[in-house]
Coordinates of C-alpha atoms in Angstrom, one line a residue:
M1 CA -53.3 -3.9 -42.7
R2 CA -49.6 -4.1 -43.0
L3 CA -49.8 -2.7 -46.5
R4 CA -52.1 0.2 -45.6
G5 CA -49.8 1.2 -42.8
R6 CA -46.7 1.2 -45.0
L7 CA -48.2 3.2 -47.9
P8 CA -46.7 6.6 -46.9
S9 CA -43.2 5.1 -46.7
L10 CA -43.2 3.2 -50.0
S11 CA -41.2 4.4 -53.0
P12 CA -43.2 5.6 -56.0
V13 CA -42.7 2.2 -57.7
E14 CA -43.7 0.2 -54.7
R15 CA -46.6 2.5 -54.1
A16 CA -47.8 1.8 -57.7
V17 CA -47.9 -1.9 -56.9
A18 CA -49.6 -1.3 -53.5
E19 CA -52.3 0.8 -55.1
R20 CA -53.0 -1.8 -57.7
V21 CA -53.2 -4.5 -55.0
L22 CA -55.5 -2.4 -52.7
A23 CA -57.8 -1.5 -55.6
D24 CA -58.7 -5.2 -56.1
P25 CA -57.0 -7.6 -53.5
A26 CA -58.9 -10.7 -54.7
G27 CA -58.0 -9.9 -58.4
A28 CA -54.4 -9.3 -57.6
A29 CA -54.2 -12.7 -55.8
S30 CA -55.2 -14.4 -59.0
L31 CA -52.5 -12.7 -61.1
S32 CA -49.0 -14.0 -61.9
I33 CA -46.1 -11.8 -60.9
G34 CA -45.7 -10.7 -64.5
Q35 CA -49.4 -9.8 -64.8
L36 CA -49.4 -7.8 -61.6
A37 CA -46.2 -6.0 -62.7
A38 CA -47.8 -5.1 -66.0
A39 CA -51.0 -3.9 -64.4
A40 CA -49.0 -1.6 -62.1
G41 CA -46.7 -0.5 -64.8
V42 CA -43.5 -1.8 -63.1
S43 CA -41.0 -4.6 -63.5
D44 CA -41.2 -8.1 -62.0
T45 CA -38.2 -7.2 -59.9
S46 CA -40.1 -4.2 -58.4
V47 CA -42.9 -6.5 -57.4
T48 CA -40.5 -8.8 -55.6
R49 CA -38.8 -5.9 -53.9
F50 CA -42.3 -4.7 -52.8
C51 CA -43.0 -8.0 -51.3
R52 CA -39.8 -8.0 -49.3
T53 CA -40.5 -4.4 -48.1
L54 CA -43.7 -5.9 -46.5
G55 CA -41.6 -8.6 -44.8
L56 CA -42.7 -11.4 -47.1
R57 CA -40.3 -13.8 -48.7
G58 CA -41.6 -13.3 -52.2
Y59 CA -44.6 -13.1 -54.5
P60 CA -46.1 -16.5 -53.5
D61 CA -46.4 -15.3 -49.9
L62 CA -48.2 -12.1 -51.1
R63 CA -50.7 -14.1 -53.1
L64 CA -51.4 -16.4 -50.1
A65 CA -51.8 -13.4 -47.8
L66 CA -54.3 -11.7 -50.2
A67 CA -56.3 -14.9 -50.6
A68 CA -56.5 -15.3 -46.8
A69 CA -57.6 -11.7 -46.4
Q70 CA -60.3 -12.3 -49.0
V71 CA -61.6 -15.4 -47.2
A72 CA -61.8 -13.4 -44.0
A73 CA -63.6 -10.5 -45.7
E74 CA -66.2 -12.9 -47.2
G75 CA -66.9 -14.2 -43.7
E76 CA -67.7 -10.8 -42.3
F77 CA -71.0 -9.4 -41.4
A78 CA -73.7 -8.9 -44.0
V79 CA -73.3 -5.2 -44.4
R80 CA -70.4 -4.7 -46.9
V81 CA -67.8 -2.3 -45.4
G82 CA -65.9 -1.7 -48.6
A83 CA -62.2 -1.6 -49.4
D84 CA -61.6 1.7 -47.7
G85 CA -63.7 1.0 -44.6
D86 CA -65.7 4.2 -45.3
I87 CA -69.4 4.9 -44.7
A88 CA -71.5 5.8 -47.7
A89 CA -73.5 9.1 -47.8
D90 CA -76.7 7.2 -48.2
D91 CA -76.2 4.6 -45.4
D92 CA -79.1 4.4 -43.0
T93 CA -78.7 4.4 -39.2
R94 CA -78.7 0.6 -38.9
T95 CA -76.0 0.3 -41.5
V96 CA -73.9 3.1 -39.9
V97 CA -74.1 1.5 -36.5
A98 CA -73.2 -2.0 -37.9
K99 CA -70.2 -0.6 -39.9
V100 CA -68.8 1.4 -37.0
A101 CA -69.1 -1.6 -34.7
R102 CA -67.5 -4.0 -37.1
L103 CA -64.7 -1.6 -38.1
S104 CA -63.8 -1.0 -34.5
A105 CA -63.8 -4.7 -33.8
R106 CA -61.6 -5.3 -36.9
A107 CA -59.2 -2.5 -35.8
A108 CA -58.6 -4.3 -32.5
E109 CA -58.3 -7.7 -34.1
D110 CA -56.0 -6.6 -36.8
T111 CA -53.8 -4.7 -34.4
A112 CA -53.5 -7.7 -32.1
A113 CA -52.6 -9.9 -35.1
Q114 CA -49.7 -7.7 -36.2
L115 CA -48.4 -6.4 -32.9
D116 CA -44.7 -7.2 -32.2
L117 CA -44.9 -9.0 -28.8
A118 CA -41.2 -8.8 -28.1
A119 CA -41.3 -5.1 -28.6
L120 CA -44.4 -4.8 -26.4
D121 CA -42.6 -6.6 -23.5
A122 CA -39.5 -4.5 -24.0
V123 CA -41.6 -1.4 -23.7
V124 CA -43.3 -2.8 -20.6
D125 CA -39.9 -3.4 -19.0
A126 CA -38.8 0.1 -19.8
L127 CA -42.0 1.7 -18.4
A128 CA -41.7 -0.4 -15.2
A129 CA -38.2 0.8 -14.6
A130 CA -38.7 4.5 -15.6
R131 CA -38.1 7.4 -13.3
R132 CA -40.5 9.5 -15.4
I133 CA -42.6 8.9 -18.5
E134 CA -43.6 11.6 -21.0
V135 CA -46.3 10.9 -23.6
C136 CA -46.4 13.2 -26.7
A137 CA -49.2 13.4 -29.2
A138 CA -51.2 15.9 -31.2
G139 CA -54.8 16.2 -32.5
A140 CA -56.8 13.0 -32.1
G141 CA -53.8 11.3 -30.7
A142 CA -54.1 13.5 -27.6
V143 CA -57.1 11.4 -26.5
V144 CA -54.9 8.2 -26.6
A145 CA -52.1 10.0 -24.8
A146 CA -54.4 11.0 -22.0
D147 CA -55.7 7.5 -21.7
L148 CA -52.2 6.1 -21.4
E149 CA -51.3 8.8 -18.8
Y150 CA -54.4 7.9 -16.8
K151 CA -53.6 4.2 -16.8
L152 CA -49.9 4.6 -15.9
Q153 CA -50.8 7.0 -13.1
H154 CA -53.3 4.4 -11.9
L155 CA -50.4 2.0 -11.5
G156 CA -48.5 4.5 -9.5
L157 CA -46.0 5.6 -12.2
V158 CA -45.0 9.2 -12.8
C159 CA -46.4 10.1 -16.2
A160 CA -47.4 13.3 -18.1
A161 CA -49.2 13.5 -21.4
R162 CA -48.3 16.5 -23.6
S163 CA -50.4 17.6 -26.6
D164 CA -48.8 21.1 -26.7
V165 CA -45.5 21.0 -28.5
H166 CA -43.9 23.6 -26.4
R167 CA -44.8 21.9 -23.1
A168 CA -43.7 18.6 -24.7
L169 CA -40.3 20.0 -25.6
M170 CA -39.9 21.5 -22.1
G171 CA -40.7 18.1 -20.6
A172 CA -38.3 16.3 -23.0
A173 CA -35.5 18.8 -22.2
H174 CA -35.3 17.5 -18.6
L175 CA -35.3 13.8 -19.4
T176 CA -32.4 11.5 -18.6
A177 CA -31.4 7.9 -19.4
A178 CA -33.6 6.9 -16.5
D179 CA -36.7 8.2 -18.3
V180 CA -39.0 7.1 -21.2
V181 CA -40.9 9.1 -23.8
V182 CA -43.7 7.7 -25.9
G183 CA -44.6 9.4 -29.2
I184 CA -48.1 8.8 -30.6
S185 CA -48.6 9.6 -34.3
Y186 CA -50.8 7.8 -36.8
S187 CA -48.5 8.8 -39.7
G188 CA -45.3 8.9 -37.8
R189 CA -44.7 12.3 -39.5
T190 CA -46.3 14.7 -37.1
A191 CA -43.7 17.4 -36.3
E192 CA -45.3 18.2 -33.0
V193 CA -44.5 14.6 -31.9
R194 CA -41.2 14.2 -33.7
D195 CA -39.6 17.3 -32.2
P196 CA -40.0 16.2 -28.5
V197 CA -39.0 12.7 -29.3
D198 CA -35.8 13.9 -31.0
E199 CA -35.1 16.0 -28.0
A200 CA -35.6 12.9 -25.8
V201 CA -33.2 11.0 -28.0
R202 CA -30.5 13.7 -27.5
R203 CA -31.1 13.5 -23.7
G204 CA -30.5 9.7 -23.7
A205 CA -34.0 8.7 -22.7
T206 CA -35.6 5.5 -23.9
T207 CA -37.9 6.3 -26.8
V208 CA -41.0 4.5 -28.0
A209 CA -43.2 5.2 -31.1
L210 CA -46.9 4.2 -31.4
T211 CA -47.7 4.5 -35.1
S212 CA -49.3 2.8 -38.0
D213 CA -46.2 3.1 -40.2
P214 CA -43.1 1.2 -39.1
G215 CA -41.2 2.9 -42.0
S216 CA -42.0 6.4 -40.8
P217 CA -39.4 9.0 -39.6
L218 CA -40.8 8.7 -36.1
A219 CA -40.3 4.9 -36.1
A220 CA -36.8 5.3 -37.4
A221 CA -35.9 7.7 -34.7
V222 CA -36.9 5.6 -31.6
G223 CA -35.6 2.6 -29.9
H224 CA -38.9 0.7 -29.8
V225 CA -41.8 0.7 -32.2
L226 CA -45.3 -0.5 -31.5
T227 CA -47.6 -0.5 -34.6
F228 CA -51.4 -0.6 -34.9
A229 CA -53.5 -1.5 -37.8
G230 CA -53.9 1.4 -40.2
R231 CA -57.3 2.0 -41.8
E232 CA -57.3 5.8 -41.7
S233 CA -59.5 7.5 -44.3
D234 CA -60.0 11.2 -45.0
R235 CA -63.6 11.3 -43.8
R236 CA -66.2 9.7 -41.5
T237 CA -64.7 6.6 -39.8
G238 CA -61.0 7.1 -40.1
A239 CA -60.2 8.9 -36.8
T240 CA -62.6 6.6 -34.8
V241 CA -61.1 3.4 -36.1
S242 CA -57.5 4.5 -35.7
R243 CA -58.2 5.6 -32.2
T244 CA -59.7 2.2 -31.4
A245 CA -56.5 0.5 -32.8
Q246 CA -54.2 2.8 -30.7
L247 CA -56.3 2.2 -27.5
T248 CA -55.9 -1.5 -28.1
V249 CA -52.1 -1.2 -27.8
V250 CA -52.5 1.0 -24.8
D251 CA -54.7 -1.6 -23.1
C252 CA -52.2 -4.3 -23.9
L253 CA -49.4 -2.2 -22.3
Y254 CA -51.5 -1.5 -19.2
V255 CA -52.4 -5.2 -18.6
R256 CA -48.9 -6.5 -19.2
L257 CA -47.4 -3.7 -17.1
A258 CA -49.8 -4.6 -14.2
Q259 CA -48.6 -8.2 -14.5
R260 CA -45.0 -7.0 -14.6
L261 CA -45.3 -4.8 -11.5
D262 CA -47.3 -7.5 -9.6
Q263 CA -47.7 -6.5 -6.0
R264 CA -46.5 -3.0 -6.6
A265 CA -49.4 -2.6 -9.1
A266 CA -51.9 -4.2 -6.7
D267 CA -50.8 -1.8 -3.9
A268 CA -51.0 1.2 -6.2
L269 CA -54.5 0.3 -7.5
D270 CA -55.7 -0.2 -3.9
R271 CA -54.4 3.2 -2.8
T272 CA -56.0 4.8 -5.8
H273 CA -59.3 3.1 -5.2
R274 CA -59.3 4.1 -1.5
A275 CA -58.4 7.7 -2.3
V276 CA -61.1 8.1 -5.0
T277 CA -63.7 6.3 -2.8
R278 CA -63.1 8.8 0.0
V279 CA -63.6 11.7 -2.3
R280 CA -66.8 10.3 -3.7
T281 CA -68.4 9.2 -0.4
P282 CA -72.0 10.5 -0.3
G283 CA -72.5 13.1 2.4
R284 CA -68.9 13.9 2.9
S285 CA -68.6 17.6 3.7
G286 CA -66.1 19.8 1.9
G287 CA -63.3 21.5 3.7

């Protein structure tokens, strides 16, 4: 998951190693560093640099990680998902349902396994103290932004989700050091998200990125980075799985924030519940 998320940020040489590893993870785990370098058409030093880019100490750590991933894959459900997590054109309904369910579960599990807990708590502290919170996203990320907005408002926080870049820029232009902006982008390269975040940086606001690529321009621009497991594909399951991964981070933020706010959160949830219950009471006449 870490490797898939970092692909767009890798140098051409590192990407060559990554593509060779992803093409056959089990086979790559059995190769010496020289064999892998030769297969990828790079030097031994390039393989070592690639390992360090992933946060590993060296090539032995990479082989161990690949071997562990292979063991986990062999223990998965009977329907073979495939290296890219895609659904085949001839899959029947039962297979499609099984694959989607398993991929969604894996997206949540993989996201939890790689989530930076210290960064998560730092973001929770920032949100709890914020005067105002702006959430910027585009495309499929707008669904995740809306969910975060809903949850934060449920806790009594002032939050607005923006999926239109002009409205996002207007919102960011009025932020201060007392505010927080959260940019949501799978690639970390979406201009409609980067531009409002950059404006928020200029205004001195606390900035957060929710992305699959910790080496992306968005991640480099913000103060806090929360990553999710990246299994995006160009067709079929990609958007569904990435959304599940992003929503996993949102749910973690929501629960930790409710704990952090304690009685304040309990009071807000109670007020919200009572207000909604009054509106939905059967037989209540309109005004």
